Coordinates of C-alpha atoms and ligand atoms in Angstrom, one line a residue:
M27 CA -14.2 -32.3 -30.7
A28 CA -16.7 -30.8 -33.3
I29 CA -16.6 -27.1 -33.8
L30 CA -19.0 -25.4 -31.4
D31 CA -21.8 -23.3 -32.8
C32 CA -21.1 -20.9 -30.0
A33 CA -18.5 -20.5 -27.2
I34 CA -19.5 -18.4 -24.3
V35 CA -16.6 -17.0 -22.1
G36 CA -17.7 -16.1 -18.6
G37 CA -20.6 -17.4 -16.6
G38 CA -22.0 -14.3 -14.9
P39 CA -25.5 -13.0 -15.6
A40 CA -24.5 -12.1 -19.1
G41 CA -22.9 -15.4 -20.0
L42 CA -25.6 -17.5 -18.4
T43 CA -28.4 -15.6 -20.2
A44 CA -26.5 -16.0 -23.5
G45 CA -26.3 -19.7 -22.7
L46 CA -30.1 -19.9 -22.1
Y47 CA -31.0 -18.0 -25.3
T48 CA -28.5 -19.7 -27.6
T49 CA -29.4 -23.2 -26.6
R50 CA -33.1 -22.6 -26.4
G51 CA -32.9 -20.7 -29.7
G52 CA -31.6 -23.8 -31.5
L53 CA -27.8 -23.6 -31.5
E54 CA -26.6 -27.2 -31.1
N55 CA -23.2 -27.2 -29.6
V56 CA -22.8 -24.5 -27.0
V57 CA -20.2 -24.5 -24.2
M58 CA -19.9 -21.9 -21.5
F59 CA -16.3 -21.6 -20.2
E60 CA -16.4 -20.3 -16.7
K61 CA -13.3 -20.5 -14.5
G62 CA -15.3 -20.9 -11.2
M63 CA -18.8 -21.5 -10.2
P64 CA -21.3 -19.8 -12.5
G65 CA -23.1 -16.7 -11.1
G66 CA -20.6 -13.9 -11.5
Q67 CA -19.6 -11.1 -9.2
I68 CA -23.2 -10.5 -7.9
T69 CA -22.8 -13.7 -5.8
N70 CA -20.6 -11.6 -3.5
S71 CA -23.4 -9.2 -2.9
S72 CA -25.2 -9.4 0.4
E73 CA -28.5 -8.0 -0.9
I74 CA -30.1 -7.3 -4.2
E75 CA -33.2 -5.3 -4.4
N76 CA -33.4 -4.1 -8.0
Y77 CA -33.8 -7.2 -10.0
P78 CA -37.4 -6.9 -11.4
G79 CA -39.9 -9.2 -9.9
V80 CA -37.6 -10.5 -7.2
T81 CA -38.8 -9.0 -3.9
G82 CA -37.9 -9.5 -0.3
E83 CA -34.5 -9.8 1.2
I84 CA -32.4 -11.9 -1.2
T85 CA -28.6 -12.2 -1.5
G86 CA -26.8 -12.3 -4.9
M87 CA -26.1 -15.9 -4.4
D88 CA -29.8 -16.7 -3.8
L89 CA -30.6 -14.8 -7.0
M90 CA -28.1 -16.6 -9.2
M91 CA -28.6 -20.1 -7.8
P92 CA -31.2 -21.4 -10.3
W93 CA -29.7 -19.8 -13.4
P94 CA -27.2 -22.6 -14.4
A95 CA -29.7 -25.4 -14.1
Q96 CA -32.2 -23.5 -16.2
C97 CA -29.6 -23.3 -19.0
Q98 CA -28.4 -26.8 -18.7
K99 CA -32.0 -28.0 -19.2
F100 CA -31.7 -26.7 -22.8
G101 CA -28.3 -28.2 -23.4
L102 CA -25.8 -25.7 -22.2
V103 CA -22.5 -27.3 -21.2
H104 CA -20.3 -25.7 -18.5
E105 CA -16.6 -26.3 -18.8
M106 CA -14.9 -25.1 -15.6
V107 CA -11.6 -23.7 -16.9
K108 CA -9.9 -20.3 -17.2
V109 CA -9.8 -19.0 -20.8
T110 CA -6.4 -17.4 -21.5
C111 CA -7.1 -16.1 -25.0
V112 CA -9.7 -16.0 -27.8
S113 CA -8.3 -15.9 -31.3
K114 CA -9.7 -16.1 -34.8
S115 CA -8.3 -17.5 -38.1
G116 CA -10.5 -17.4 -41.2
D117 CA -14.1 -18.0 -40.0
I118 CA -13.0 -20.1 -37.0
F119 CA -12.5 -18.8 -33.4
T120 CA -10.2 -20.7 -31.1
I121 CA -10.6 -20.7 -27.3
H122 CA -7.2 -21.2 -25.6
K123 CA -7.5 -22.6 -22.1
E124 CA -5.3 -22.5 -19.0
D125 CA -5.0 -26.3 -19.1
G126 CA -3.3 -26.1 -22.5
T127 CA -6.2 -27.4 -24.6
T128 CA -8.2 -25.5 -27.2
T129 CA -11.7 -25.5 -28.5
D130 CA -12.9 -24.1 -31.9
A131 CA -16.2 -22.3 -32.4
H132 CA -18.1 -20.5 -35.2
S133 CA -19.1 -17.7 -32.8
V134 CA -18.1 -16.3 -29.4
I135 CA -20.0 -14.4 -26.8
I136 CA -17.7 -12.9 -24.2
G137 CA -18.9 -11.8 -20.8
T138 CA -15.9 -11.9 -18.5
G139 CA -17.2 -8.9 -16.4
S140 CA -14.9 -7.0 -14.1
S141 CA -12.9 -7.5 -10.9
P142 CA -12.5 -5.4 -7.7
R143 CA -9.8 -2.7 -8.0
R144 CA -7.1 -2.3 -5.4
V145 CA -6.9 1.1 -3.7
G146 CA -3.1 1.4 -3.6
F147 CA -2.3 2.1 0.1
K148 CA 0.6 0.7 2.0
G149 CA 0.1 -2.8 3.4
E150 CA -3.0 -3.4 1.2
D151 CA -1.4 -6.3 -0.8
E152 CA 0.5 -7.8 2.1
L153 CA -2.5 -7.9 4.4
F154 CA -5.0 -8.9 1.7
G155 CA -6.9 -12.0 3.0
K156 CA -5.5 -11.2 6.5
G157 CA -8.0 -8.5 7.4
V158 CA -8.2 -6.6 4.1
S159 CA -11.1 -7.9 2.0
T160 CA -13.2 -7.0 -1.1
C161 CA -16.2 -9.2 -0.1
A162 CA -18.4 -8.4 2.9
T163 CA -20.7 -11.4 2.4
C164 CA -17.6 -13.7 2.4
D165 CA -15.7 -12.1 5.3
G166 CA -18.1 -9.9 7.2
F167 CA -19.0 -12.7 9.7
F168 CA -15.3 -12.8 10.9
Y169 CA -15.9 -9.3 12.4
K170 CA -19.2 -10.0 14.3
G171 CA -19.4 -7.6 17.2
K172 CA -16.2 -5.8 16.1
E173 CA -15.4 -2.5 14.3
V174 CA -14.5 -2.4 10.6
V175 CA -13.5 0.2 8.0
V176 CA -15.1 0.4 4.6
I177 CA -13.3 2.4 1.9
G178 CA -15.2 3.9 -1.1
G179 CA -18.2 6.1 -1.8
G180 CA -20.1 4.3 -4.5
D181 CA -23.1 1.9 -4.5
T182 CA -21.0 -1.1 -3.6
A183 CA -19.2 0.6 -0.6
L184 CA -22.4 2.0 0.9
E185 CA -24.5 -1.1 0.4
E186 CA -21.8 -3.3 1.9
A187 CA -21.3 -0.9 4.7
L188 CA -25.1 -1.2 5.5
Y189 CA -24.7 -5.0 5.5
L190 CA -21.7 -4.9 7.7
A191 CA -23.4 -2.5 10.1
K192 CA -25.9 -5.3 10.9
I193 CA -23.1 -7.7 11.9
C194 CA -20.4 -5.4 13.3
S195 CA -20.5 -3.0 16.3
K196 CA -19.4 -0.1 14.2
V197 CA -18.6 0.7 10.6
Y198 CA -16.4 3.6 9.5
I199 CA -16.8 4.7 5.9
V200 CA -13.7 6.4 4.7
H201 CA -14.3 8.3 1.5
R202 CA -12.0 10.7 -0.4
R203 CA -14.7 13.3 -1.1
D204 CA -17.6 14.7 1.0
A205 CA -20.3 13.4 -1.4
F206 CA -21.2 9.9 -2.4
R207 CA -21.8 8.6 -5.9
S208 CA -24.5 6.2 -4.7
A209 CA -28.3 5.9 -5.1
P210 CA -30.1 8.6 -3.0
N211 CA -32.0 5.9 -1.1
T212 CA -28.8 4.1 -0.1
I213 CA -27.2 7.4 1.0
K214 CA -30.3 8.1 3.2
R215 CA -30.1 4.6 4.8
V216 CA -26.4 5.2 5.6
H217 CA -27.2 8.5 7.2
N218 CA -29.9 6.9 9.3
T219 CA -27.7 4.0 10.5
E220 CA -26.5 4.8 14.0
N221 CA -23.4 2.6 14.0
I222 CA -22.0 4.0 10.8
E223 CA -19.5 6.9 11.2
L224 CA -18.5 8.9 8.1
V225 CA -14.8 9.8 7.7
L226 CA -15.0 12.1 4.7
D227 CA -12.4 14.0 2.6
S228 CA -10.0 11.3 3.7
T229 CA -7.8 8.7 2.0
P230 CA -6.2 5.6 3.4
D231 CA -2.4 5.9 3.9
E232 CA -1.4 2.6 5.4
V233 CA -3.0 -0.5 6.9
Y234 CA -0.9 -2.2 9.5
G235 CA -1.1 -5.3 11.6
D236 CA 0.7 -8.1 13.4
D237 CA 1.1 -11.9 12.9
M238 CA -2.7 -12.3 13.5
G239 CA -3.7 -9.8 10.7
V240 CA -4.9 -6.2 10.5
T241 CA -4.9 -4.1 13.7
G242 CA -5.6 -0.7 12.2
I243 CA -5.5 1.8 9.4
R244 CA -4.1 5.3 9.1
V245 CA -6.1 7.8 7.1
I246 CA -5.2 11.3 6.1
N247 CA -7.7 14.1 5.5
K248 CA -7.6 16.9 3.0
D249 CA -5.9 19.2 5.5
G250 CA -3.1 16.6 5.9
Q251 CA -4.1 15.5 9.4
S252 CA -3.7 11.8 10.0
R253 CA -6.0 9.6 12.1
D254 CA -5.5 6.0 13.2
I255 CA -8.6 3.8 13.3
E256 CA -8.0 0.6 15.2
V257 CA -9.9 -2.2 13.5
P258 CA -9.3 -5.8 12.6
G259 CA -11.1 -5.6 9.3
V260 CA -10.8 -3.2 6.3
F261 CA -13.1 -3.6 3.3
T262 CA -12.2 -1.9 0.0
F263 CA -14.9 -1.1 -2.6
V264 CA -13.4 1.4 -5.0
G265 CA -14.7 0.1 -8.3
N266 CA -13.8 -2.5 -10.8
D267 CA -11.4 -3.1 -13.7
V268 CA -12.6 -4.7 -17.0
N269 CA -11.5 -8.3 -17.5
N270 CA -10.4 -8.0 -21.1
E271 CA -7.2 -10.0 -21.0
T272 CA -8.6 -12.9 -23.0
L273 CA -9.0 -10.5 -26.0
I274 CA -5.3 -9.7 -26.1
Q275 CA -3.5 -11.4 -29.0
K276 CA 0.1 -12.6 -29.3
D277 CA 1.2 -9.3 -30.9
G278 CA -0.2 -7.3 -28.0
N279 CA -3.2 -5.9 -29.9
F280 CA -6.8 -6.6 -29.0
L281 CA -8.9 -9.0 -31.1
C282 CA -11.5 -6.3 -31.6
E283 CA -11.9 -2.5 -31.1
M284 CA -11.8 -1.3 -27.5
N285 CA -12.4 2.2 -26.0
E286 CA -10.0 4.2 -24.0
L287 CA -11.2 2.6 -20.8
G288 CA -10.4 -0.9 -22.0
Q289 CA -14.1 -1.8 -22.6
V290 CA -15.2 -3.5 -25.8
K291 CA -16.9 -1.4 -28.4
V292 CA -20.3 -2.9 -29.4
N293 CA -23.4 -1.9 -31.4
L294 CA -27.0 -2.4 -30.3
K295 CA -26.8 -6.0 -31.3
M296 CA -23.8 -6.5 -29.0
Q297 CA -21.6 -7.1 -32.2
T298 CA -18.0 -6.1 -31.8
S299 CA -15.9 -4.9 -34.7
L300 CA -15.0 -8.6 -35.5
P301 CA -17.7 -10.6 -37.2
G302 CA -18.9 -13.5 -35.0
L303 CA -17.6 -12.0 -31.7
F304 CA -20.2 -10.5 -29.4
A305 CA -19.5 -8.7 -26.0
T306 CA -21.9 -8.4 -23.1
G307 CA -22.3 -7.1 -19.6
D308 CA -19.8 -5.1 -17.5
M309 CA -17.0 -5.5 -20.0
R310 CA -18.7 -3.6 -22.9
Q311 CA -18.7 0.1 -23.4
D312 CA -21.4 2.2 -21.6
A313 CA -22.5 -0.8 -19.5
P314 CA -24.9 0.3 -16.8
K315 CA -23.2 -2.4 -14.6
Q316 CA -26.4 -4.0 -13.5
V317 CA -27.5 -7.7 -13.4
V318 CA -30.6 -6.9 -15.4
S319 CA -28.7 -5.2 -18.1
A320 CA -26.0 -7.8 -18.2
A321 CA -28.7 -10.4 -18.6
G322 CA -30.3 -8.3 -21.3
D323 CA -27.0 -8.1 -23.2
G324 CA -26.7 -11.8 -23.0
A325 CA -30.1 -12.3 -24.6
V326 CA -29.4 -9.8 -27.4
A327 CA -25.9 -11.3 -28.1
A328 CA -27.4 -14.8 -28.3
L329 CA -30.0 -13.7 -30.8
S330 CA -27.3 -12.0 -32.9
A331 CA -25.1 -15.1 -32.6
I332 CA -27.9 -17.4 -33.8
S333 CA -28.4 -15.2 -36.9
Y334 CA -24.6 -15.0 -37.6
V335 CA -24.1 -18.8 -37.3
D336 CA -27.2 -19.4 -39.4
E337 CA -25.9 -17.2 -42.2
L338 CA -22.4 -18.6 -41.9
L339 CA -23.4 -22.3 -42.2
N340 CA -26.4 -22.1 -44.5
Ligands
FAD406 P1 -19.6 -10.8 -14.0 O1 -20.8 -10.9 -13.0 O2 -18.4 -10.2 -13.5 O3 -19.3 -12.3 -14.5 C1 -18.1 -12.6 -15.2 C2 -17.8 -14.0 -15.1 O4 -16.7 -14.3 -16.0 C3 -17.3 -14.4 -13.7 O5 -18.0 -15.5 -13.2 C4 -15.8 -14.8 -13.9 O6 -15.4 -15.8 -13.0 C5 -15.8 -15.2 -15.3 N1 -14.5 -15.0 -16.0 C6 -13.7 -13.9 -16.0 N2 -12.6 -14.1 -16.7 C7 -12.6 -15.4 -17.1 C8 -11.8 -16.2 -17.9 N3 -10.6 -15.7 -18.3 N4 -12.1 -17.5 -18.1 C9 -13.3 -18.0 -17.7 N5 -14.1 -17.3 -16.9 C10 -13.8 -16.0 -16.6 N6 -26.0 -5.0 -9.8 C11 -27.3 -4.9 -9.7 O7 -28.1 -4.9 -10.6 N7 -27.8 -4.8 -8.4 C12 -27.1 -4.9 -7.3 O8 -27.6 -4.8 -6.2 C13 -25.7 -5.0 -7.5 N8 -24.9 -5.2 -6.4 C14 -23.6 -5.4 -6.5 C15 -22.8 -5.7 -5.4 C16 -21.5 -6.0 -5.5 C17 -20.7 -6.3 -4.2 C18 -20.9 -6.0 -6.8 C19 -19.4 -6.3 -6.9 C20 -21.6 -5.8 -7.9 C21 -23.0 -5.5 -7.8 N9 -23.8 -5.3 -8.9 C22 -25.1 -5.1 -8.8 C23 -23.2 -5.3 -10.3 C24 -23.4 -6.7 -11.0 O9 -22.9 -7.7 -10.1 C25 -22.7 -6.7 -12.3 O10 -23.2 -5.6 -13.1 C26 -23.0 -8.0 -13.1 O11 -22.6 -9.1 -12.3 C27 -22.2 -8.1 -14.4 O12 -22.5 -9.3 -15.0 P2 -21.4 -9.9 -16.1 O13 -22.0 -11.2 -16.5 O14 -21.2 -8.9 -17.1 O15 -20.0 -10.1 -15.3
NAP407 P1 -17.9 3.1 -8.4 O1 -19.3 3.6 -8.7 O2 -16.8 3.3 -9.5 O3 -17.4 3.9 -7.1 C1 -16.1 3.7 -6.6 C2 -15.9 4.6 -5.4 O4 -14.6 4.4 -4.9 C3 -16.1 6.1 -5.6 O5 -16.7 6.6 -4.6 C4 -14.6 6.6 -5.8 O6 -14.5 7.9 -5.3 C5 -13.9 5.6 -4.8 N1 -12.5 5.4 -5.2 C6 -12.0 5.0 -6.5 N2 -10.7 4.9 -6.4 C7 -10.3 5.3 -5.2 C8 -9.0 5.4 -4.6 N3 -7.9 5.0 -5.2 N4 -9.0 5.7 -3.3 C9 -10.1 6.1 -2.6 N5 -11.3 6.0 -3.2 C10 -11.4 5.6 -4.4 O7 -17.8 1.6 -8.0 P2 -18.9 0.6 -7.3 O8 -19.5 1.2 -6.2 O9 -18.2 -0.7 -7.2 O10 -20.0 0.4 -8.4 C11 -19.6 -0.1 -9.7 C12 -20.9 -0.1 -10.6 O11 -21.8 -1.1 -10.2 C13 -21.6 1.3 -10.6 O12 -22.1 1.5 -11.8 C14 -22.7 1.0 -9.6 O13 -23.8 1.8 -9.8 C15 -23.0 -0.5 -9.9 N6 -23.6 -1.1 -8.6 C16 -25.0 -1.0 -8.6 C17 -25.6 -1.4 -7.4 C18 -27.1 -1.2 -7.3 O14 -27.7 -0.9 -8.3 N7 -27.7 -1.4 -6.2 C19 -24.8 -1.9 -6.4 C20 -23.5 -2.0 -6.5 C21 -22.8 -1.6 -7.7 P3 -15.1 9.1 -6.1 O15 -16.6 9.1 -5.8 O16 -14.4 10.3 -5.5 O17 -14.8 8.9 -7.5

């Protein structure tokens, strides 16, 4: 296979936008390596109301649906495979894939995003997928007319609690502090929703169940008092970890400079410390963690990659 002008790793809002701008901007051979369906983590969101120009009730899946076709129109190729490592020798990058094959490229734009973090209470791993979930859009319907617990106090927890409150008879929000780190309007909506009960200053201790799945969760408040909440569903939304594994080299070092949080250091052109490697979206330092900014990063990185490849080859 010919050396790609650009390899894009990750097909979320950042990777897809990079795909649109690189192909439309004249790069010839561009492949986006995405392990699943393109769209990224926003496809798990039940509602998005802050993507400019998109109004009305729209899910993350609805928002992302047209993006891949728009890129493919300009020549972007999607290869559905998990990338295990990105390495560089001389001026050539190599994309190592889970199926054992490799692809070489003159430039790489990486946008592997982030993944839901586990909370760390007893039973969480054992009952994951059997009542413990990180996706309300995917699993909320299983609890139609039933009570569920949501754990977390950020934008995701509160927004997903509001979504679940429309399906479920009652939603308990268990949060370890007495203040939320969410948008004021979202907090207001939570307070105004009758079937949401706040269980504040409390942390989950253990989720338990039987052969059928989860039957309840024990939480402990700051005074050490425990409370059992009997529910068949527990949704955890306690933040995300950066997906930076593909940048780890054989010697254990990262391919480029990272910060102490494991995020990629970039400049305003989305250039990393390694020439020809650009990082975008949730995985880069100081990311606002928004679809619109991830898409913006993708466009910036693509324009930088076009200049880099142009200079390298001409
Ligand atoms: P991601 O969307 O995480 O995409 C990364 C992609 O890379 C994924 O498709 C993944 O499969 C792929 N990938 C990862 N590793 C590999 C690998 N090794 N090989 C191949 N492919 C790989 N933002 C808003 O602006 N508004 C909202 O209302 C909003 N709501 C949200 C609700 C929820 C439930 C969540 C979880 C997030 C929400 N966000 C929202 C945040 C938003 O989704 C992210 O900021 C955005 O998706 C980041 O885009 P990204 O392209 O950087 O990464
Ligand atoms: P987040 O903002 O990091 O919030 C995580 C929440 O989980 C916090 O309330 C935190 O508590 C709690 N938490 C973390 N670890 C915990 C533990 N071990 N046990 C109990 N609770 C724990 O994560 P997020 O809500 O997923 O949001 C991620 C990013 O995406 C944010 O930047 C957010 O703004 C963005 N986002 C935006 C939108 C939107 O714009 N509409 C929607 C969703 C997400 P503390 O508060 O005590 O730290």
